Coordinates of C-alpha atoms and ligand atoms in Angstrom, one line a residue:
M1 CA 20.1 -11.6 -11.6
K2 CA 19.3 -9.4 -8.6
Q3 CA 18.5 -11.0 -5.3
F4 CA 15.1 -9.3 -5.1
Q5 CA 12.5 -8.2 -7.6
I6 CA 10.7 -5.8 -5.3
V7 CA 11.6 -4.4 -1.9
G8 CA 8.8 -2.4 -0.2
I9 CA 9.1 0.3 2.5
G10 CA 6.1 1.4 4.6
N11 CA 4.3 1.6 8.0
A12 CA 4.3 -1.8 9.7
L13 CA 0.9 -2.1 11.2
V14 CA -1.5 -4.7 12.6
D15 CA -5.1 -4.1 11.6
V16 CA -7.9 -4.3 14.1
L17 CA -11.0 -5.0 12.0
S18 CA -14.5 -4.5 13.1
H19 CA -17.9 -3.9 11.5
C20 CA -20.0 -0.9 12.2
D21 CA -22.8 1.1 10.6
D22 CA -22.4 4.6 9.1
A23 CA -24.1 6.2 12.2
F24 CA -21.3 4.9 14.3
L25 CA -18.8 6.6 12.0
A26 CA -20.6 9.9 12.3
E27 CA -21.1 9.6 16.1
N28 CA -17.3 9.0 16.5
G29 CA -16.1 11.7 14.1
I30 CA -14.7 9.2 11.6
A31 CA -14.5 10.2 8.0
K32 CA -15.7 7.3 5.8
G33 CA -13.3 5.8 3.3
I34 CA -10.1 7.5 4.2
M35 CA -7.1 7.1 6.7
Q36 CA -7.0 9.3 9.7
L37 CA -4.0 9.4 12.1
I38 CA -4.8 9.0 15.8
D39 CA -2.7 8.9 19.0
M40 CA -2.6 6.0 21.4
G41 CA -5.2 7.6 23.8
R42 CA -7.7 7.9 21.0
A43 CA -6.9 4.3 19.9
V44 CA -7.6 3.0 23.3
D45 CA -10.8 5.0 23.6
L46 CA -12.0 3.9 20.1
Y47 CA -11.1 0.2 20.8
G48 CA -13.4 0.4 23.8
R49 CA -16.3 1.5 21.7
I50 CA -16.1 -0.9 18.7
G51 CA -17.7 -4.3 18.5
P52 CA -15.9 -7.6 18.4
A53 CA -12.7 -7.3 16.4
Q54 CA -10.2 -9.4 14.5
E55 CA -6.5 -8.7 14.5
I56 CA -4.8 -9.4 11.1
S57 CA -1.4 -8.2 9.9
G58 CA -1.7 -5.2 7.6
G59 CA 0.3 -2.1 6.6
S60 CA -0.3 -1.0 3.0
A61 CA 3.1 -1.8 1.5
A62 CA 3.4 -5.0 3.7
N63 CA 0.1 -6.2 2.1
T64 CA 1.6 -5.5 -1.3
I65 CA 4.8 -7.5 -0.4
A66 CA 2.8 -10.3 1.1
G67 CA 0.9 -10.6 -2.2
I68 CA 4.1 -10.7 -4.2
A69 CA 5.5 -13.3 -1.9
Q70 CA 2.4 -15.5 -2.2
L71 CA 2.8 -15.3 -6.0
G72 CA 6.4 -16.6 -5.6
G73 CA 8.2 -13.3 -6.2
R74 CA 11.6 -12.6 -4.6
T75 CA 10.7 -9.8 -2.2
A76 CA 11.5 -8.1 1.0
Y77 CA 9.9 -5.5 3.3
V78 CA 11.3 -2.7 5.5
G79 CA 9.1 -1.2 8.3
K80 CA 9.4 -0.8 12.0
V81 CA 7.6 -2.7 14.8
C82 CA 8.2 -3.0 18.5
D83 CA 9.4 -6.2 20.2
D84 CA 5.9 -6.9 21.5
Q85 CA 3.0 -9.2 20.8
L86 CA 1.7 -7.4 17.8
G87 CA 5.2 -6.9 16.4
A88 CA 5.8 -10.7 16.6
I89 CA 2.5 -11.4 14.8
F90 CA 3.4 -8.9 12.0
A91 CA 6.9 -10.4 11.5
H92 CA 5.6 -13.9 11.6
D93 CA 2.9 -13.4 9.0
L94 CA 5.3 -11.7 6.5
R95 CA 8.1 -14.2 6.9
A96 CA 5.7 -17.2 6.8
Q97 CA 4.4 -15.9 3.5
G98 CA 7.9 -16.0 2.1
A99 CA 9.1 -12.4 2.3
V100 CA 12.4 -11.4 3.8
Y101 CA 11.9 -9.1 6.7
E102 CA 15.0 -8.0 8.7
T103 CA 14.2 -4.5 10.0
P104 CA 15.4 -4.5 13.7
M105 CA 12.6 -4.4 16.2
A106 CA 12.5 -1.5 18.6
P107 CA 12.9 -2.4 22.2
K108 CA 9.8 -2.9 24.4
G109 CA 9.0 -0.6 27.3
G110 CA 9.3 2.8 25.8
A111 CA 6.5 5.3 25.0
Q112 CA 5.7 3.6 21.7
E113 CA 4.3 0.1 20.8
T114 CA 3.8 -1.6 17.5
G115 CA 1.5 0.5 15.2
R116 CA -2.1 -0.5 14.7
C117 CA -4.9 0.5 12.5
I118 CA -8.5 0.3 13.7
I119 CA -10.4 -0.4 10.5
L120 CA -14.2 0.0 10.6
V121 CA -15.9 -1.8 7.7
S122 CA -19.3 -0.4 6.7
P123 CA -22.2 -2.6 5.4
D124 CA -21.3 -1.5 1.9
G125 CA -17.8 -2.9 2.3
E126 CA -16.1 0.5 2.5
R127 CA -13.3 0.8 5.1
S128 CA -12.5 3.7 7.3
M129 CA -9.1 3.6 8.9
N130 CA -7.8 5.1 12.2
T131 CA -4.1 4.6 12.4
C132 CA -1.9 4.8 15.4
L133 CA 1.5 4.7 13.9
G134 CA 3.4 3.7 17.0
W135 CA 7.0 2.7 16.2
S136 CA 6.4 2.6 12.5
E137 CA 6.6 6.4 12.5
F138 CA 10.2 6.3 13.6
L139 CA 11.8 4.5 10.7
T140 CA 15.1 6.2 10.1
P141 CA 17.9 6.1 7.5
D142 CA 19.7 3.7 9.8
D143 CA 16.9 1.1 9.1
I144 CA 17.7 1.3 5.3
D145 CA 20.2 -1.3 4.2
E146 CA 21.9 0.2 1.1
A147 CA 23.1 -3.2 0.0
Q148 CA 19.6 -4.5 0.0
M149 CA 18.3 -1.5 -1.9
A150 CA 21.1 -2.1 -4.5
S151 CA 20.0 -5.7 -4.8
T152 CA 16.5 -5.2 -6.0
E153 CA 15.0 -4.5 -9.5
W154 CA 12.3 -2.2 -7.9
I155 CA 11.6 -0.5 -4.7
Y156 CA 8.0 0.2 -3.7
L157 CA 7.5 3.3 -1.5
E158 CA 4.4 3.8 0.5
G159 CA 3.0 7.3 0.5
Y160 CA 1.7 6.9 4.0
R161 CA 5.3 6.7 5.2
F162 CA 5.8 10.4 4.4
D163 CA 4.3 11.1 7.8
G164 CA 7.2 10.9 10.3
P165 CA 10.3 12.9 11.2
E166 CA 13.0 11.0 9.4
S167 CA 11.0 9.2 6.7
H168 CA 11.9 11.5 3.8
A169 CA 15.6 11.0 4.6
A170 CA 15.1 7.2 4.8
F171 CA 13.3 7.3 1.4
A172 CA 16.1 9.4 -0.1
K173 CA 18.7 6.9 1.0
A174 CA 16.7 4.0 -0.4
I175 CA 16.2 5.7 -3.7
A176 CA 19.8 6.7 -4.1
A177 CA 21.1 3.2 -3.4
C178 CA 18.4 1.5 -5.6
R179 CA 18.9 3.8 -8.6
G180 CA 22.7 3.9 -8.2
A181 CA 22.6 0.1 -8.9
G182 CA 20.3 0.4 -11.9
G183 CA 17.1 -0.3 -10.0
R184 CA 13.7 1.4 -10.5
V185 CA 11.4 3.3 -8.1
S186 CA 7.7 2.9 -7.7
L187 CA 5.5 5.0 -5.3
T188 CA 1.9 4.8 -4.2
L189 CA 0.1 8.0 -3.2
S190 CA -1.8 5.9 -0.6
D191 CA -4.6 8.3 0.4
P192 CA -6.1 11.7 -0.8
F193 CA -5.5 13.4 2.6
C194 CA -1.9 12.0 2.7
V195 CA -1.5 13.8 -0.7
E196 CA -2.8 17.0 0.8
R197 CA -0.3 16.8 3.6
H198 CA 2.7 16.0 1.4
R199 CA 1.8 17.3 -2.1
D200 CA 5.1 19.2 -2.7
A201 CA 7.3 16.4 -1.4
F202 CA 5.4 13.8 -3.5
R203 CA 5.6 16.1 -6.6
R204 CA 9.4 16.5 -6.3
M205 CA 9.9 12.8 -5.9
I206 CA 7.5 12.0 -8.8
R207 CA 9.3 14.3 -11.1
E208 CA 12.9 13.4 -10.1
D209 CA 12.8 9.8 -9.1
V210 CA 9.7 7.8 -9.8
D211 CA 9.4 5.4 -12.7
L212 CA 6.0 3.9 -11.7
L213 CA 3.3 5.7 -10.0
F214 CA 0.3 4.0 -8.3
A215 CA -2.7 6.0 -7.3
N216 CA -6.5 5.8 -7.2
R217 CA -8.9 8.3 -8.7
A218 CA -9.2 10.5 -5.6
E219 CA -5.5 10.5 -5.0
I220 CA -4.5 11.5 -8.5
L221 CA -7.2 14.2 -8.6
S222 CA -5.8 15.6 -5.4
M223 CA -2.2 15.4 -6.6
Y224 CA -2.9 17.4 -9.8
R225 CA -5.5 19.7 -8.2
T226 CA -8.2 19.0 -10.7
E227 CA -11.7 17.4 -11.0
D228 CA -10.9 16.2 -14.5
F229 CA -9.8 12.5 -14.2
G230 CA -8.5 12.3 -17.8
A231 CA -6.5 15.5 -17.3
A232 CA -5.0 14.1 -14.1
L233 CA -4.0 10.9 -15.8
K234 CA -2.3 12.8 -18.6
A235 CA -0.5 15.1 -16.2
A236 CA 0.9 12.1 -14.4
A237 CA 1.9 10.3 -17.6
A238 CA 3.8 13.4 -18.6
E239 CA 6.0 13.1 -15.5
V240 CA 6.3 9.3 -15.0
A241 CA 7.1 6.4 -17.3
I242 CA 4.3 4.2 -16.0
V243 CA 1.1 5.3 -14.3
A244 CA -1.2 2.7 -12.8
C245 CA -4.4 4.3 -11.5
T246 CA -7.3 2.3 -10.0
E247 CA -10.9 3.4 -10.1
S248 CA -12.8 1.0 -7.8
E249 CA -15.6 -0.9 -9.6
K250 CA -14.5 0.8 -12.9
G251 CA -11.2 -1.1 -12.9
A252 CA -7.8 0.5 -13.6
H253 CA -6.0 2.7 -16.1
I254 CA -2.4 2.0 -17.2
L255 CA -0.5 4.7 -19.1
A256 CA 2.9 3.8 -20.5
D257 CA 4.8 4.1 -23.8
G258 CA 2.4 6.8 -25.0
Q259 CA -0.5 4.3 -24.7
H260 CA -3.5 4.1 -22.4
W261 CA -5.2 0.8 -21.4
H262 CA -8.4 0.4 -19.4
V263 CA -8.6 -2.8 -17.5
P264 CA -12.1 -3.8 -16.1
A265 CA -12.7 -4.8 -12.5
L266 CA -14.0 -8.3 -11.9
P267 CA -17.6 -8.4 -10.8
T268 CA -17.1 -9.0 -7.0
Q269 CA -19.3 -9.3 -4.0
I270 CA -17.4 -6.8 -1.8
V271 CA -17.0 -7.7 1.8
D272 CA -14.2 -5.5 2.9
A273 CA -12.4 -3.0 0.6
T274 CA -9.3 -3.0 2.7
G275 CA -6.2 -3.8 0.7
A276 CA -7.7 -3.5 -2.8
G277 CA -5.1 -1.0 -4.0
D278 CA -2.3 -2.8 -2.1
L279 CA -3.0 -6.1 -3.8
F280 CA -3.5 -4.4 -7.2
A281 CA 0.0 -2.9 -6.8
G282 CA 1.5 -6.2 -5.7
A283 CA 0.1 -8.2 -8.6
F284 CA 1.0 -5.5 -11.1
L285 CA 4.6 -5.4 -10.0
W286 CA 4.8 -9.2 -9.9
G287 CA 3.4 -9.2 -13.5
L288 CA 5.9 -6.7 -14.8
T289 CA 8.9 -8.4 -13.1
H290 CA 7.8 -11.7 -14.6
G291 CA 7.9 -10.5 -18.2
H292 CA 4.2 -9.7 -18.6
G293 CA 3.0 -6.6 -20.5
Y294 CA 1.3 -3.6 -18.9
E295 CA -2.2 -4.6 -19.8
T296 CA -1.8 -8.2 -18.5
A297 CA -0.1 -6.9 -15.3
G298 CA -3.1 -4.5 -14.9
R299 CA -5.5 -7.4 -15.3
M300 CA -3.5 -9.4 -12.7
G301 CA -3.8 -6.4 -10.4
C302 CA -7.6 -6.4 -10.7
I303 CA -7.9 -10.1 -10.1
A304 CA -5.8 -9.9 -7.0
A305 CA -7.8 -6.9 -5.8
S306 CA -11.0 -8.7 -6.3
E307 CA -9.8 -11.6 -4.2
V308 CA -8.8 -9.4 -1.2
I309 CA -12.1 -7.5 -1.2
S310 CA -14.1 -10.7 -1.1
H311 CA -13.1 -11.4 2.6
L312 CA -12.2 -9.5 5.7
G313 CA -8.5 -8.5 5.9
A314 CA -6.0 -7.1 3.5
R315 CA -3.8 -10.2 2.9
P316 CA -4.7 -12.7 0.1
E317 CA -6.3 -16.0 1.2
A318 CA -6.8 -17.8 -2.1
D319 CA -4.0 -18.9 -4.4
L320 CA -3.5 -15.9 -6.6
R321 CA -1.7 -17.8 -9.4
A322 CA -4.6 -20.2 -9.6
L323 CA -6.9 -17.2 -10.0
F324 CA -4.7 -15.8 -12.7
R325 CA -4.8 -19.2 -14.5
A326 CA -8.6 -19.4 -14.2
Q327 CA -8.9 -15.9 -15.7
G328 CA -6.6 -16.8 -18.6
V329 CA -3.8 -14.3 -17.8
L330 CA -1.2 -16.9 -16.8
Ligands
GMP401 O1 -9.2 -0.4 -6.0 C1 -8.3 -1.2 -6.6 C2 -8.9 -2.3 -7.5 O2 -9.8 -3.1 -6.6 C3 -9.8 -1.8 -8.6 O3 -9.0 -1.5 -9.7 C4 -10.7 -3.0 -8.8 O4 -10.0 -4.0 -9.5 C5 -10.9 -3.5 -7.4 N1 -12.1 -2.9 -6.8 C6 -12.1 -1.9 -5.8 N2 -13.3 -1.6 -5.5 C7 -14.2 -2.4 -6.2 C8 -15.6 -2.5 -6.2 O5 -16.4 -1.9 -5.5 N3 -16.1 -3.5 -7.1 C9 -15.2 -4.3 -7.8 N4 -15.8 -5.2 -8.6 N5 -13.9 -4.2 -7.8 C10 -13.4 -3.2 -7.0

């Protein structure tokens, strides 16, 4: 038995969550529903304009790993923070949830701080993200522990982490160590504009190394440069053993073993869409690594996603296993 079931690698961020109306987004040049990268100057300026905010640990893959840990999975996370107040909050929340988190903190006092993501939640629950990567951008191959990567059944790679000078080398090291020990590789495309920035690198990785691809509708359409969703799903399934593609209120599609399952979303009063895809991925991976079939894992993904969008913040608050039992999938 391997020490870990899933090890995730991504941008370690603390979310700064605030509500605003769509006029505020327009006035401040913020594109609704996507992730934009900003520098520290813009982060300080924007923070001065938003209303009262709440700081909650985030980071896409970290949210996924937090979900897996809450479910009782054996899991670890790799991502870089600074030895500052936000860094301490991030590390505490992940470890307190039961995940192993050992990435060395960067020293305080340099030009960078712990990364943060100013998330503006619109009245309809959609989230618009403004990310200042801070230290998370500077994850290097030295931060990847090959022994840890060899000790996991799956690695989970965050597409957002393709932004950054040494991130591709860090991913390559993690993939080689994981696969060399018989482990499998999952990747999330993260964001349609992230796909635009890194399409060729994503495509190479998908073809050569990825066993399980997570995406949402917009991301997979961008990846395969088509407006035809069915065609994009087929194209992905021709390259990857397992495709898990979410479609907001329409649920999710799982393609594997030549089959295609459609799993419905749960009817949910959406408060804050942040983390829906992250928790879908976490519950799906937890399901697969605990012997459940693809369709059941997909249903678990949708249940976990519906929990996280029912409140502010991208980490689960309710007991996910209890929700699975209540929905008859556990
Ligand atoms: O986006 C990932 C997952 O979150 C989807 O597969 C759904 O399970 C869930 N989800 C996302 N957006 C919505 C929404 O607007 N309504 C509902 N009911 N579920 C959603």
